[in-house]
PDB file of N, CA and C in Angstrom:
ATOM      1  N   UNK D  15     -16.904  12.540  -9.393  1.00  0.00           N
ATOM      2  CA  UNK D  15     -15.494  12.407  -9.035  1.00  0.00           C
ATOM      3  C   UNK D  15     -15.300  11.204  -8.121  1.00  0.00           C
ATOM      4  N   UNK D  16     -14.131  10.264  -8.441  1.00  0.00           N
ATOM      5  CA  UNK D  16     -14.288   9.198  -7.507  1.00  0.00           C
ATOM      6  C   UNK D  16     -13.602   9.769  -5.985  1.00  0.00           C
ATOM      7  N   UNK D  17     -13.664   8.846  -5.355  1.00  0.00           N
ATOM      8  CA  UNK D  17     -12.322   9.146  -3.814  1.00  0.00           C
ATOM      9  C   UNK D  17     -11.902   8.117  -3.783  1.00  0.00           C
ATOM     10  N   UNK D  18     -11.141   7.914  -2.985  1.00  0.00           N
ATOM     11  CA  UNK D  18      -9.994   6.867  -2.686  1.00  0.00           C
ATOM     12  C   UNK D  18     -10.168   6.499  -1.391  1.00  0.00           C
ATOM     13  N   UNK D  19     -10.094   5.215  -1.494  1.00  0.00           N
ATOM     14  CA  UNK D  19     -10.467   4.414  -0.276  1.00  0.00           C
ATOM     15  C   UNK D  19      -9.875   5.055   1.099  1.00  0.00           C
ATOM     16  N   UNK D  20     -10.431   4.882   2.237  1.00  0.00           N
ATOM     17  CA  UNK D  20      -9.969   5.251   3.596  1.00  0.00           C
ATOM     18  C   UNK D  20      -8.781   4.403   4.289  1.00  0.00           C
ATOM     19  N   UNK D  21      -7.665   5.430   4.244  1.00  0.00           N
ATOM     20  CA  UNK D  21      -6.639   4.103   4.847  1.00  0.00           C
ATOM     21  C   UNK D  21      -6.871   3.848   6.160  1.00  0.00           C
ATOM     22  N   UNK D  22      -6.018   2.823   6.357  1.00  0.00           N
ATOM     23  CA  UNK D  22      -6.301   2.142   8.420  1.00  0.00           C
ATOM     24  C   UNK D  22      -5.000   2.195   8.531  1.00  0.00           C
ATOM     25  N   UNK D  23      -4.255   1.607   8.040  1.00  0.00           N
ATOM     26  CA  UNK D  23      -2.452   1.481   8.789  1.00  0.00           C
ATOM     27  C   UNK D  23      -1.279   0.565   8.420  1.00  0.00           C
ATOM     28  N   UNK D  24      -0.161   1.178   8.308  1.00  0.00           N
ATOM     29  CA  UNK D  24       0.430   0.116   8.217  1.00  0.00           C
ATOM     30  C   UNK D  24       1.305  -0.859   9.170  1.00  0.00           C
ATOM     31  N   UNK D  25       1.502  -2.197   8.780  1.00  0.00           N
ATOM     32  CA  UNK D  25       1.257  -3.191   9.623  1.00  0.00           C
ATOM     33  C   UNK D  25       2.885  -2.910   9.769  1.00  0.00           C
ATOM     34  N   UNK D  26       2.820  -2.630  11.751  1.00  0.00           N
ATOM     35  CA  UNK D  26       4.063  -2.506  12.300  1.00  0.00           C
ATOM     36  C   UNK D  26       5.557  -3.153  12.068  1.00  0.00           C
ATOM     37  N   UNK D  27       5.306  -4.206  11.568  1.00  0.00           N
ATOM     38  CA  UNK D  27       6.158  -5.205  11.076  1.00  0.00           C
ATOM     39  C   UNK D  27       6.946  -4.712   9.648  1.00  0.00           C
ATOM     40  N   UNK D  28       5.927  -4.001   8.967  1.00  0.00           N
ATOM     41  CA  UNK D  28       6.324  -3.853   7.291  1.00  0.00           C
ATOM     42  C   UNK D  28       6.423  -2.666   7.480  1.00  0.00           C
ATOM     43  N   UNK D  29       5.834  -1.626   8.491  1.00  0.00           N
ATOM     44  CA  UNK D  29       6.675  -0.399   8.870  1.00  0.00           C
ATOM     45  C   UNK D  29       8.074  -0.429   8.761  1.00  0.00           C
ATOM     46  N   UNK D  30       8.825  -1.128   9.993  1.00  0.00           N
ATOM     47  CA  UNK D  30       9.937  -0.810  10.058  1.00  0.00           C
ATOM     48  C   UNK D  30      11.029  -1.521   9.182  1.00  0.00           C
ATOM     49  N   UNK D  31      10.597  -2.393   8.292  1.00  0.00           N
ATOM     50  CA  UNK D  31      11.483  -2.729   6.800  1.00  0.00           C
ATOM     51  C   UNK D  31      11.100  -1.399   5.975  1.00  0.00           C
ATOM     52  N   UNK D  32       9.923  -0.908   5.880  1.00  0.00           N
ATOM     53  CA  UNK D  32       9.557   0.205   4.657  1.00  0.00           C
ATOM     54  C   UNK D  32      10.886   1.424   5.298  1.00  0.00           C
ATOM     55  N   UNK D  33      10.691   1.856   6.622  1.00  0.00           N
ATOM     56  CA  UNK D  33      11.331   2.382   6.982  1.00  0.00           C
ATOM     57  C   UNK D  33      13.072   2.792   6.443  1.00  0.00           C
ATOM     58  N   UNK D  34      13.281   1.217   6.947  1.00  0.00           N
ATOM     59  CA  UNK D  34      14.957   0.743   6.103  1.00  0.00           C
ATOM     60  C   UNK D  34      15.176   1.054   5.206  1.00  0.00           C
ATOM     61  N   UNK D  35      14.325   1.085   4.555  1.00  0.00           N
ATOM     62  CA  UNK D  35      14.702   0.785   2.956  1.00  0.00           C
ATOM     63  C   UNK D  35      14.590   2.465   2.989  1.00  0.00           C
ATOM     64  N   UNK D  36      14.142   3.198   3.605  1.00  0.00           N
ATOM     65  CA  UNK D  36      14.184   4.800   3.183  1.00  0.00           C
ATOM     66  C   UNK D  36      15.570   4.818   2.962  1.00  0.00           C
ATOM     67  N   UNK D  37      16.504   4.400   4.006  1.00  0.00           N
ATOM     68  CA  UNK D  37      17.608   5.104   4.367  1.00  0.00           C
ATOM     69  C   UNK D  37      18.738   3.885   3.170  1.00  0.00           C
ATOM     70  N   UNK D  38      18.026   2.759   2.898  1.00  0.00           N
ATOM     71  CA  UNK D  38      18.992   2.185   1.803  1.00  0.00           C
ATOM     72  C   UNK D  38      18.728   2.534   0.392  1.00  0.00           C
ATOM     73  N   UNK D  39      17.201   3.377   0.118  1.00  0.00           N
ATOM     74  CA  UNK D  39      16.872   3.606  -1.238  1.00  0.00           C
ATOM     75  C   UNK D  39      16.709   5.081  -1.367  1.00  0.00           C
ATOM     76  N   UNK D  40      17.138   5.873  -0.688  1.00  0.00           N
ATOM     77  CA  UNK D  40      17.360   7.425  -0.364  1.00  0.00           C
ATOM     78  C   UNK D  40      17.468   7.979  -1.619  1.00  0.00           C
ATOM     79  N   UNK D  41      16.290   8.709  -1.782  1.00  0.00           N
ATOM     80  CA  UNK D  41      16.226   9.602  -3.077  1.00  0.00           C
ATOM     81  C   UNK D  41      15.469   8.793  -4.268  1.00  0.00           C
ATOM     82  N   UNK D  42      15.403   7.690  -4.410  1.00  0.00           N
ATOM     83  CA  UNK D  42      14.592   6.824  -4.708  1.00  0.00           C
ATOM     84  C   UNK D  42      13.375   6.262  -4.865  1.00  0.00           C
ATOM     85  N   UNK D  43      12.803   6.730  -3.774  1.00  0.00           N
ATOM     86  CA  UNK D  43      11.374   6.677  -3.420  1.00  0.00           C
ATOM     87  C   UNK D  43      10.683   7.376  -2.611  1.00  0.00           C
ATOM     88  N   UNK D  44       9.459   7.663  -2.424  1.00  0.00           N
ATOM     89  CA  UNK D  44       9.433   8.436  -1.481  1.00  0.00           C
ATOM     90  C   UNK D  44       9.529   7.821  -0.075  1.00  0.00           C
ATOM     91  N   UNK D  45       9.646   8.340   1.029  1.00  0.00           N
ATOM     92  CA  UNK D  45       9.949   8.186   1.912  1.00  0.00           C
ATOM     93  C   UNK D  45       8.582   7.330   2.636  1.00  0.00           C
ATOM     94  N   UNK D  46       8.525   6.497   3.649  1.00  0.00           N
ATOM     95  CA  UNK D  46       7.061   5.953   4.038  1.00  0.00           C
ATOM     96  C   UNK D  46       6.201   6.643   4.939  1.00  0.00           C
ATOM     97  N   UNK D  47       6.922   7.761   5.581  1.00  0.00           N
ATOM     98  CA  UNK D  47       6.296   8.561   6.480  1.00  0.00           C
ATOM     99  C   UNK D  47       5.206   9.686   5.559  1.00  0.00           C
ATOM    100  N   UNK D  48       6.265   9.985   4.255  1.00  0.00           N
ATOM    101  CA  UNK D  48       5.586  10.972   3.808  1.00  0.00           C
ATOM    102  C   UNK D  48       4.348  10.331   2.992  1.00  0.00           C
ATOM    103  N   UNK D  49       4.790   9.077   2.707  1.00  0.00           N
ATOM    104  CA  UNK D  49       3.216   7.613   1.752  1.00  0.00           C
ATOM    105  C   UNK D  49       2.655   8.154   2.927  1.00  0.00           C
ATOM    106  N   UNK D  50       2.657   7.775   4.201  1.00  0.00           N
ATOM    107  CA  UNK D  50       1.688   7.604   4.823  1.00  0.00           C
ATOM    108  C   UNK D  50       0.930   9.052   5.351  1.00  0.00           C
ATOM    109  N   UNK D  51       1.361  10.092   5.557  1.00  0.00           N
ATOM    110  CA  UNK D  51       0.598  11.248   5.259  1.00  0.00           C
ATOM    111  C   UNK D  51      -0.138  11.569   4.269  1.00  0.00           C
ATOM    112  N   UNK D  52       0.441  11.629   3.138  1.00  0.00           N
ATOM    113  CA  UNK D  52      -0.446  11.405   1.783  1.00  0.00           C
ATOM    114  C   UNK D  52      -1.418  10.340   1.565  1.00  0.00           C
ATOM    115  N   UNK D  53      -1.522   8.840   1.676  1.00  0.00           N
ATOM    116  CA  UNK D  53      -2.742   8.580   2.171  1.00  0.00           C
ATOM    117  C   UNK D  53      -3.642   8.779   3.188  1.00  0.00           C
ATOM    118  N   UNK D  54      -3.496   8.994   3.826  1.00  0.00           N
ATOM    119  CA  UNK D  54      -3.988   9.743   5.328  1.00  0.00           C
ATOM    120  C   UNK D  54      -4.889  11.082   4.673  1.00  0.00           C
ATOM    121  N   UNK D  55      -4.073  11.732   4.312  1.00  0.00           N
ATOM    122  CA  UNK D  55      -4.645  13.012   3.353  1.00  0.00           C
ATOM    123  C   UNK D  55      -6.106  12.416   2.106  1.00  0.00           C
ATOM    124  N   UNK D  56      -4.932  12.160   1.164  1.00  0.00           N
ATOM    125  CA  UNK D  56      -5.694  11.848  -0.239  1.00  0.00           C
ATOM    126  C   UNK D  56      -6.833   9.900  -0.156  1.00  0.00           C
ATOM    127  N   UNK D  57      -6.586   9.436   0.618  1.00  0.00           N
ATOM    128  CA  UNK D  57      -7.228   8.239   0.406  1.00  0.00           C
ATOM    129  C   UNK D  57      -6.043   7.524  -0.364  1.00  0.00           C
ATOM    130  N   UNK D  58      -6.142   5.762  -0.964  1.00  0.00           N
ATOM    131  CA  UNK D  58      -5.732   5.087  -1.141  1.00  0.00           C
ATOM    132  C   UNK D  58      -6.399   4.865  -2.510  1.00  0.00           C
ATOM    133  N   UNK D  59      -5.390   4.113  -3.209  1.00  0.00           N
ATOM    134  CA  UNK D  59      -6.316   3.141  -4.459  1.00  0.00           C
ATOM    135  C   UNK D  59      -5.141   2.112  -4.349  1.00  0.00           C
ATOM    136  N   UNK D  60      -5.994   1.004  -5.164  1.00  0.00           N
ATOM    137  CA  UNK D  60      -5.356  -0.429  -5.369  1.00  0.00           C
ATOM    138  C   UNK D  60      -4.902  -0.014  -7.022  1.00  0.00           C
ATOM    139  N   UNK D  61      -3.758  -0.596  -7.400  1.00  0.00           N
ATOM    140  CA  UNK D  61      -3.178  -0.409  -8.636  1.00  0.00           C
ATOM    141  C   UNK D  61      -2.706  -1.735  -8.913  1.00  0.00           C
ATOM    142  N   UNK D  62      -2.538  -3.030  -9.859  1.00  0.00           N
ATOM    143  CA  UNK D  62      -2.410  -3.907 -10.317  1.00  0.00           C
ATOM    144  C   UNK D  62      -1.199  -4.226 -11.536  1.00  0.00           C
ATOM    145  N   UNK D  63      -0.414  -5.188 -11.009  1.00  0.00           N
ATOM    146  CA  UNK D  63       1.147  -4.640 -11.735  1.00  0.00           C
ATOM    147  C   UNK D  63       0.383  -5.075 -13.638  1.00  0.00           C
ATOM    148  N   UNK D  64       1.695  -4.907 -13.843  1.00  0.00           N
ATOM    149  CA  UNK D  64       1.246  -4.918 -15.414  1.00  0.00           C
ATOM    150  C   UNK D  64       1.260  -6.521 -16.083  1.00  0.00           C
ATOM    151  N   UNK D  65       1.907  -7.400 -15.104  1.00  0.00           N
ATOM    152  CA  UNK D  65       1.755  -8.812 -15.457  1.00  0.00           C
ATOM    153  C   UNK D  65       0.854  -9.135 -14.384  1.00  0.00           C
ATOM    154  N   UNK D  66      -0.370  -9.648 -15.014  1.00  0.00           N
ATOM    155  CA  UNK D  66      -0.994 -10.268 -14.251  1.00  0.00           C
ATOM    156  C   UNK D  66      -0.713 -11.635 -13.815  1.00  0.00           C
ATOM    157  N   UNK D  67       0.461 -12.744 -14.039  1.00  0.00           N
ATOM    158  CA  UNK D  67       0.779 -13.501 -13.601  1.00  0.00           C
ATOM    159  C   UNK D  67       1.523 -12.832 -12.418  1.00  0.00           C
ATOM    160  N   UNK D  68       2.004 -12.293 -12.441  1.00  0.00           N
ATOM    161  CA  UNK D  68       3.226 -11.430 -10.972  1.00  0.00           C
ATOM    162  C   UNK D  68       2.279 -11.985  -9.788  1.00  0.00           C
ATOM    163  N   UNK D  69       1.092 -11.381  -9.928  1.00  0.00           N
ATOM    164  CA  UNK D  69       0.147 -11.329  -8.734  1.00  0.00           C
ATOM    165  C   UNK D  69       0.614  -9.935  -7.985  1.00  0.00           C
ATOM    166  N   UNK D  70       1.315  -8.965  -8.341  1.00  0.00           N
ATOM    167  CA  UNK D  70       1.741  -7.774  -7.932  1.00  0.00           C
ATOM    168  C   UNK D  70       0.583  -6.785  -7.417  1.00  0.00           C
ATOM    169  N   UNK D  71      -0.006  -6.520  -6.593  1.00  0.00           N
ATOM    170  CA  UNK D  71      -0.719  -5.427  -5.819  1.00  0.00           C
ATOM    171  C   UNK D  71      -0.739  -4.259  -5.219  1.00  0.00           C
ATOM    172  N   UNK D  72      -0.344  -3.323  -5.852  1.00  0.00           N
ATOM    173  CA  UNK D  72       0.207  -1.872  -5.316  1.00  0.00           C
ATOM    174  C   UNK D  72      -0.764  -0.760  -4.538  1.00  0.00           C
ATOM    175  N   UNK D  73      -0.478  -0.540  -3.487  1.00  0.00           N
ATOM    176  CA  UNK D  73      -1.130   0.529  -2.746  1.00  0.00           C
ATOM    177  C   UNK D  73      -0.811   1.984  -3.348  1.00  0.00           C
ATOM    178  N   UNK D  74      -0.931   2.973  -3.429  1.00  0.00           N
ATOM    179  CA  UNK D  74      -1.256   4.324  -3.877  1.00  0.00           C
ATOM    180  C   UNK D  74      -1.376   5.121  -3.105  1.00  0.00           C
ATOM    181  N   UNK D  75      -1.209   6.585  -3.065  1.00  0.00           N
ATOM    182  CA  UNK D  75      -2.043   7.391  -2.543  1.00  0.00           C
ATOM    183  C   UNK D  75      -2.726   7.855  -3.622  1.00  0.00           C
ATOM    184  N   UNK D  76      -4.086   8.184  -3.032  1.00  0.00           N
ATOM    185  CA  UNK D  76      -5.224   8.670  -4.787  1.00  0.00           C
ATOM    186  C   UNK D  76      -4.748   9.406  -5.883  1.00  0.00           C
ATOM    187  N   UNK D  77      -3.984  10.698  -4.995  1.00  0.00           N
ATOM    188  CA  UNK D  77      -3.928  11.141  -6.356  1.00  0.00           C
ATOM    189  C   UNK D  77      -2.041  10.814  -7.365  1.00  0.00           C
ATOM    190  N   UNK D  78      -1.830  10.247  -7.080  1.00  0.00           N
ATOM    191  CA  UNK D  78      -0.465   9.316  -7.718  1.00  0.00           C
ATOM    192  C   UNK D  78      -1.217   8.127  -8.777  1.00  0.00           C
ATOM    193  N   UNK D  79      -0.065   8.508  -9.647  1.00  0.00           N
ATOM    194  CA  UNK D  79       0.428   7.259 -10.598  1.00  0.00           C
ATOM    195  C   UNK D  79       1.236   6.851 -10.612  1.00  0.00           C
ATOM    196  N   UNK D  80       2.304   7.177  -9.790  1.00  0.00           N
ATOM    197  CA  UNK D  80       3.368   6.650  -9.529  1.00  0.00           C
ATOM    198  C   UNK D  80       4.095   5.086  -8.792  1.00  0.00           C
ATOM    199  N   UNK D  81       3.984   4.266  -9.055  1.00  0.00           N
ATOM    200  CA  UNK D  81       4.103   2.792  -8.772  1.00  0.00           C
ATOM    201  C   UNK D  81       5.257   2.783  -8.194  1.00  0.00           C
ATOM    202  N   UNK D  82       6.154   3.620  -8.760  1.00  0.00           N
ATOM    203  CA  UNK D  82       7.572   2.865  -8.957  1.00  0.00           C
ATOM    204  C   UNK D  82       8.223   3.969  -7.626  1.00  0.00           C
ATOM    205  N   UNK D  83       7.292   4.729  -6.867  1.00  0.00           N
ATOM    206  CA  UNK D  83       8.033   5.627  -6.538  1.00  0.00           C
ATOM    207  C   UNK D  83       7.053   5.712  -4.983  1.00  0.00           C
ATOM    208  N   UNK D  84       5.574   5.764  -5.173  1.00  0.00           N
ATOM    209  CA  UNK D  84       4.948   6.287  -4.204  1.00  0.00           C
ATOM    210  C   UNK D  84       3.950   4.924  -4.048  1.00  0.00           C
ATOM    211  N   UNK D  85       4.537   3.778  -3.805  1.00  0.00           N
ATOM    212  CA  UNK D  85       3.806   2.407  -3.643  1.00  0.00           C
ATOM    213  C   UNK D  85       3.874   1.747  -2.339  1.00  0.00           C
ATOM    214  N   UNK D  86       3.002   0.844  -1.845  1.00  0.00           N
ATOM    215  CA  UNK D  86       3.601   0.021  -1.093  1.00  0.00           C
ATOM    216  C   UNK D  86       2.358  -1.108  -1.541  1.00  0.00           C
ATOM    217  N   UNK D  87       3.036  -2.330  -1.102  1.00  0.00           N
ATOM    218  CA  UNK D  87       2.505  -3.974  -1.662  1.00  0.00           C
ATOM    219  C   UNK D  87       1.284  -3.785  -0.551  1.00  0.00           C
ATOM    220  N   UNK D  88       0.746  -4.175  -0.936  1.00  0.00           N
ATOM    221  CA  UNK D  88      -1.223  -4.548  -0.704  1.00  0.00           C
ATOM    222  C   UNK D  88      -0.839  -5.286   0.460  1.00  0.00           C
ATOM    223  N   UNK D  89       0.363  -5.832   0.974  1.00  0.00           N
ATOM    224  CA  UNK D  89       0.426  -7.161   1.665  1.00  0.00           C
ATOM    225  C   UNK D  89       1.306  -6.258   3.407  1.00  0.00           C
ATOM    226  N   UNK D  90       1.655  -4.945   2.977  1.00  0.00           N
ATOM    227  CA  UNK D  90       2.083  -3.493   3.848  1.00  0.00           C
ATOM    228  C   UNK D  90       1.052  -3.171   4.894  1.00  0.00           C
ATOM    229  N   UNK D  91       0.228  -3.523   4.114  1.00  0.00           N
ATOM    230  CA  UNK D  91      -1.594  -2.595   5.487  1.00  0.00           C
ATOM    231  C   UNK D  91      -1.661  -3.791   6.670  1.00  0.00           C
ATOM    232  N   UNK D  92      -2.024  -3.064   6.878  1.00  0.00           N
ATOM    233  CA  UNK D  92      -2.913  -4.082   8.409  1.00  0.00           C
ATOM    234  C   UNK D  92      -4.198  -3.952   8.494  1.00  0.00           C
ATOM    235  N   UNK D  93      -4.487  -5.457   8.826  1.00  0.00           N
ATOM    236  CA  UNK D  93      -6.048  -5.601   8.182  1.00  0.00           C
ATOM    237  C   UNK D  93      -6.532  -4.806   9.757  1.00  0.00           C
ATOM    238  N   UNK D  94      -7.746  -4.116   8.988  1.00  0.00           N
ATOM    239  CA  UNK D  94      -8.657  -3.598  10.294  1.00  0.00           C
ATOM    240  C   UNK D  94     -10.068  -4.143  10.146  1.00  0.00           C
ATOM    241  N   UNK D  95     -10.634  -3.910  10.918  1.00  0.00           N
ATOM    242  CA  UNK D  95     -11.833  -4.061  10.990  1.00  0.00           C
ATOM    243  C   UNK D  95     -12.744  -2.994  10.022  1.00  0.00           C
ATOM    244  N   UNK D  96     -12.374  -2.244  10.579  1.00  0.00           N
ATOM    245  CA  UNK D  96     -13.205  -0.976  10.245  1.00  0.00           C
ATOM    246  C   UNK D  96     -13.074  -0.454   8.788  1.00  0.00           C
ATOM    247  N   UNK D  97     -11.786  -1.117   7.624  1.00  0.00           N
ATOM    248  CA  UNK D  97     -11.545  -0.953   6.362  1.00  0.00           C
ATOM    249  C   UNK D  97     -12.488  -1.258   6.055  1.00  0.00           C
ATOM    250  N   UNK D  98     -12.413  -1.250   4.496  1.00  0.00           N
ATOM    251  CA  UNK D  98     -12.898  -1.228   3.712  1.00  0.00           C
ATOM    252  C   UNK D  98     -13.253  -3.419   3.452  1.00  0.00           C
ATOM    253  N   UNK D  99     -14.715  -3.456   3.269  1.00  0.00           N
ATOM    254  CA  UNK D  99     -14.378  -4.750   2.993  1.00  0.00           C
ATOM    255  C   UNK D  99     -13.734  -5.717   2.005  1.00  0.00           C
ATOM    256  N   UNK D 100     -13.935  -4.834   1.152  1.00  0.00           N
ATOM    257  CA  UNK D 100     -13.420  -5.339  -0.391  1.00  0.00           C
ATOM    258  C   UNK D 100     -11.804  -5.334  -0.310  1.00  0.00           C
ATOM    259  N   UNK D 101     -10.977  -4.299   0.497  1.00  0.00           N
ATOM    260  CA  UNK D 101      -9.845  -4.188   0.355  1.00  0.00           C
ATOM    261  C   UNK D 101      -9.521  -5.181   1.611  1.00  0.00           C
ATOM    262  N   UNK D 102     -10.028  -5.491   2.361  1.00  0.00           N
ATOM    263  CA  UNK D 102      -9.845  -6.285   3.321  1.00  0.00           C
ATOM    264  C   UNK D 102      -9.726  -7.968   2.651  1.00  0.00           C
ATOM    265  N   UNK D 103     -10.778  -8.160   1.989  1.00  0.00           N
ATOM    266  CA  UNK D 103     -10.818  -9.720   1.232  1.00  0.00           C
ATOM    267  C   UNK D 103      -9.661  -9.459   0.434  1.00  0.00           C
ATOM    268  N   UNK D 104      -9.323  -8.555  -0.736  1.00  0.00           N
ATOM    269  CA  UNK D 104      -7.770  -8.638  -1.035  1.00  0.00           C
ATOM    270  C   UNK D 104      -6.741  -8.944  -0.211  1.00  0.00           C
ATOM    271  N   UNK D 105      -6.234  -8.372   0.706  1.00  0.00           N
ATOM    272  CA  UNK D 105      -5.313  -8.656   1.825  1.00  0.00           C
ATOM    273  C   UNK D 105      -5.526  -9.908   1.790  1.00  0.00           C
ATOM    274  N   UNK D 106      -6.976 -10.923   2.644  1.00  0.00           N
ATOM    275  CA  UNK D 106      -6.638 -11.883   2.736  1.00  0.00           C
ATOM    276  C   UNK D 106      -6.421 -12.930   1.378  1.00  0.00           C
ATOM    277  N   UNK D 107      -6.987 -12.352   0.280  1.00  0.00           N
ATOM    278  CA  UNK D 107      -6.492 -13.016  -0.571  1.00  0.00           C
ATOM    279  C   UNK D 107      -5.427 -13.192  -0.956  1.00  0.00           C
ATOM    280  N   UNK D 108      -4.363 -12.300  -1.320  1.00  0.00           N
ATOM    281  CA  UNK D 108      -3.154 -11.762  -1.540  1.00  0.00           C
ATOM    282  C   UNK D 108      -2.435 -12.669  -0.471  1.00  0.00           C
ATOM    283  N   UNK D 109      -2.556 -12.518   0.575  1.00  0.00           N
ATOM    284  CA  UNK D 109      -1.860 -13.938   1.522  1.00  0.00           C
ATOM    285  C   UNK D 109      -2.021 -14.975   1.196  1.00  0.00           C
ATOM    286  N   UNK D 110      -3.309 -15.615   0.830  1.00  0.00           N
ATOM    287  CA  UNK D 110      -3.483 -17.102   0.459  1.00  0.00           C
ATOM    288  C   UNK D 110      -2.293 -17.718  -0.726  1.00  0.00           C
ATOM    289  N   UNK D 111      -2.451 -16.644  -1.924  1.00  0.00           N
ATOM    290  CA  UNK D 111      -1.761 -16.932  -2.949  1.00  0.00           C
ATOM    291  C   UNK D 111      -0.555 -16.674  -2.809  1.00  0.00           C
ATOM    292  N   UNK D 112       0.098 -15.691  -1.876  1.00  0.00           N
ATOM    293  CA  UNK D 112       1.391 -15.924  -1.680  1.00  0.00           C
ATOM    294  C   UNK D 112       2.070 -17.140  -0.573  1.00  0.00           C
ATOM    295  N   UNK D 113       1.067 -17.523   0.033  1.00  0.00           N
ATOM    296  CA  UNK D 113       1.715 -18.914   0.888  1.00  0.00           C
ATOM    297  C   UNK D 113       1.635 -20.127   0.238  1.00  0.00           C
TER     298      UNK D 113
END
């Protein structure tokens, strides 16, 4: 059985836009408090949009398939130390190509 990566956090900054958007996309998505319990809980996976030109990077909680509903952009976390390294070189990759 696989697991899902160990989350670290999300980056205070993209907190409180994820936040916003609860109260402008209400009913819509799930909420970020409750993403972030559920990864906290279930672990994380990386999910990859369906155009690979997009460069689109979706966070998860493990046990979701849900993109469109229970996501946040790869570019949401805050890099830690203590992550994961592989998901850590994404992050910084994912920045390079978006600047």
């Amino acid at each position: 059985m696989q697991e899902g990566i160990p989350f670290s956090e999300i980056d205070p900054e993209s907190y409180q836009k994820l936040k916003a958007n609860d109260v402008e996309l209400e009913g819509l998505c799930t909420p970020i408090d409750d993403l972030i319990q559920r990864f906290e809980k279930e672990g994380i996976k990386v999910v990859f949009g369906n155009d690979p030109e997009s460069g689109n990077v979706f966070i998860l909680p493990f046990g979701s398939n849900d993109v469109e509903s229970d996501s946040v952009f790869l570019k949401h976390l805050q890099i830690d130390e203590s992550m994961d390294s592989r998901l850590r070189e994404l992050i910084l990759w994912q920045a390079e190509v978006d600047a």
